[in-house]
Each structure stands twice: as structure tokens, then as C-alpha cells.
Amino acid sequence: MKLRSVRGTHDIFGKEIEKYNKVIKIVSTNAKLSNFKELNTPIFEFSELFSKPLGEQSDVVLKEMYSFQDRNSDLLTLRPEYTTPVIRAAITNNLLNELPLKIFGIGPMFRRERPQKGRYRQFNQINFEILGSDDVISDVELISIANDILNYILPNKKITLNLNSLGTKENLIEFKNKLTKYFDDKKNKLSEESREKIKSNPLRILDSKNENDIIISNSAPSINEFHSNEIKIHYQELKNHLNSLGIKFEENNRLVRGLDYYCSTVFEFKTKDLGSQDTILGGGRYDGLVKLLGGPDISGIGWAAGVERISMLMSEEFNKNKDIHLAVLAEDFKPHLINVIQYLRKNNINYYWNYKYNLKKSFSKANQDNSKFIIIIGNEESEGNFYTVKNLNNSNQVSLKIDQISDYINDQS
Ligand code: HAM
């Protein structure tokens, strides 16, 4: 058998896992600051949890779910997303007694999509959800957390926040009827893929990347024409708050999202640096979803971001964690080496040693890794019981007693 990984899956190691862990750490810190509680759901659920809420006609349900029959004939699905499992968990664990419930979670999702750059069949998502608040402040809070996290992790990337409001469920039904009629009149000019969606899922035609479809969609009715008064006020308030926070956004009335449960506010953070998989983070309101799943009639809003897509955009700066390299002249100095390693670990200083008693090789590895410092352990050093610490950025070197190393490194960093 030829050993290989399954198409669309990938092993995470080396720089990628360092970036991955960095993202998780920043997200967890942000989540805790805003009082989101972590919740992990199982990797698989009963299939029926997904089919209706995500939309029987959505791509995820029609083509992308990994479903299988258990030995006792239960139909199970590897979770393609986290919002529906988290609502299931909130209902089955009686977490909805005290509202609003603020939840975050991080973990793998599964979709059988065509693999390409930034698109996997197993990928990791960060998720934030607020259940039980229809206050516009929850929209603002979630969007600003997303904005802060992305700005912090990706300070040099051009990321655009796209914003739209899909109106109430009733507004959406009216809009979909108008769209079906509009596209049906022009069906001969639409791509085959879009033609198939006229009756089942006309919203998705607005999302098509086919040039002709885009031209036709540009003159299609806009959802804004169908907004109720309540939605108009909510949407305007949201935009006002974002403006006052200095969060830039672009209104995009063709932004519909790929899952059926959305209404009212929807948003996506996009970049041009990822090729066609240009959405880093997406979310919106899903009022009615909790009720559909058997819970109380409360609203909800949330977002998810792909960890792989964020990692792909992260610069190498986030990886400099081998702060100090060690260079050891000969095996005779093992006791000194062990002392230094022990000391560095106790003082939370990252170190790297290449297990070679060879100064030249250790120096070249330190340069290759862009390390800031190197500690030299050789004849002179061991005789005087001091260590030479060289700053590789400016070539300055000093002789230090072991317990002076930490202060020196911190001063110089
Ligand atoms: P989504 O737009 O389907 O939304 O996915 C959110 C993010 O997950 C995407 O923006 C992307 O970064 C990442 N992602 C999705 N599919 C893949 C893939 N095949 N490979 C790599 N990354 C991917 C949701 O899942 C909603 N549950 C978000 C949400 C939460 N809405 C409300 N609350």
C-alpha cells in the first residue's frame, strides 16, 4: 500500500503549528476578556441536526457533508460547522437559562469540497456565538472582536469588512420570490449552475463568480428594497456604531452567505491575498435557528474564521520563538550545557541546541533561524564559570554569570 494522506487533509507541524498555536492563544485571550466561555462539541452529530438548518439546497448539505451510518443504523455526520452543534449543546445541557449565552470554540470541521489553496476537507475554525440578544450591541461587539483579532494577527494585510443586511425571515421570503421571477426571465443567459438554483436557492446566484451571472445579478432586485422598518433601524445603528469605532466596512448588497439560517446582519472579512478562497471570516444573525432546533424563540449571532487561512497570511515574525541558540565546543562541557538549559527553561526563555559539539555549525544554524542571541560554552567560559552571550543583531558580546542571563536578554529584547 502506498502511504499517503487523504486528499484535502493536511498534517500541521513546524512553522504552521507555531502559527496555529499563536492564533489559538490570541483568540482565547480575546474571548476571555469579553467573557465568552469555551465549549467543545463532539466531532460528529446526528445528520438531521445539519440538513434543515443549513438548508436542504445548500452546497454544504447537498454535496459536502461526510455522513455515514453507524452500526445501529443511526445516520451521523462529521460536523461541517459549529453553530448548529453549539445550539444543540446549549439546549441539551440546559445552558439557555441565563441569557445571553456567550460561547467560543476552536476545532476541526469537515466539508467534502474540491481542495485548493486555502480550501481543505478537514480544516480548523474559530467560532464566536452570542445566543439570546437581539441588541445591536451584540453585532457591534462580535464584529469589533473579529476586527481586533485580525488586525492584531495580520497587521500588514489589506482586509476588507463586507457588510449587508438580509432583512427579517419574511423580508427574505419576499426577496427570494422576486429574485426567482427575475432570474427565471433571464434564465437563458445564466450559467448552467445558476440556472439550477433559480427555484431552489436563488440567493446563491448573487454569489456566482461567472461573469455573465455577475452582469445579470448587478441589475437584480436588491435586498435593501425589502427591509422592514425595524431592520432598517438595526442596520443603520450598526453602521453608525462601526463608524464611530473607526471600523471601516464596505456595504455589499450581494453578500448572502452560504448557509440558510441567516437573516438581518451578515458580514465577511475578505482579502485579495488568498486567491479565490478570499473569505477569512464570516458570520451573521440567525434569529429563528434556536427555535427551529427545538429551543426557545431567541435570537443569535456569531462568526467563524478559518485558522488555516489566517495562518497562510501570517508573517514569519510570529515564529521567532527560538530566541536563544546554544553553541557548545566539546563534550567536556556537558555539565555546563545542562545547567544553562535548566536555567533558561526555568526563566521561560526559548532555547535551541542542534546537538552538535561544533561552534561553527551552531552559529550557522542560529543565523539560518534568525535567532537573536547565541550563548557560547567553551574552554574560557567554563574555566571562568561565565558564559559568553552574543547579540546576533548587532554582534555585541558580553560575559555573564548564569543568573545574569535572563535580565540581559530581557533588556536587549
Ligand atoms: P462559513 O463561511 O461556512 O461560516 O465558514 C467560516 C470560515 O471557515 C470561512 O470564512 C473560512 O475561513 C473557513 N472555511 C470554510 N470552509 C473551509 C474549507 N473548506 N477550508 C478551509 N477553511 C474553510 C460558518 O461556518 C458559520 N457557521 C459561521 C457562523 C458562526 N455564523 C454564525 N456563527
Short mmCIF file of C-alpha atoms in Angstrom, two decimals, residues 135-146 234 237-242 244-245 247 265 285 301:
data_model
loop_
_atom_site.label_atom_id
_atom_site.label_comp_id
_atom_site.label_asym_id
_atom_site.label_seq_id
_atom_site.Cartn_x
_atom_site.Cartn_y
_atom_site.Cartn_z
CA ASP A 135 -29.41 44.17 20.72
CA VAL A 136 -27.30 45.78 18.00
CA ILE A 137 -24.50 45.96 20.57
CA SER A 138 -24.01 42.20 20.17
CA ASP A 139 -23.48 42.71 16.41
CA VAL A 140 -21.01 45.51 17.15
CA GLU A 141 -19.21 43.53 19.85
CA LEU A 142 -18.74 40.47 17.65
CA ILE A 143 -17.62 42.45 14.60
CA SER A 144 -15.18 44.52 16.66
CA ILE A 145 -13.68 41.40 18.30
CA ALA A 146 -13.19 39.90 14.83
CA HIS A 234 -30.98 47.99 13.31
CA GLU A 237 -27.49 51.75 14.05
CA LEU A 238 -24.89 49.06 13.37
CA LYS A 239 -23.26 51.18 10.66
CA ASN A 240 -23.26 54.25 12.92
CA HIS A 241 -21.55 52.34 15.74
CA LEU A 242 -18.95 50.84 13.40
CA SER A 244 -17.84 55.76 15.50
CA LEU A 245 -15.42 52.95 16.40
CA ILE A 247 -14.08 50.18 11.85
CA THR A 265 -26.88 41.36 9.72
CA ARG A 285 -27.52 36.75 12.68
CA ILE A 301 -25.42 35.93 16.10
#
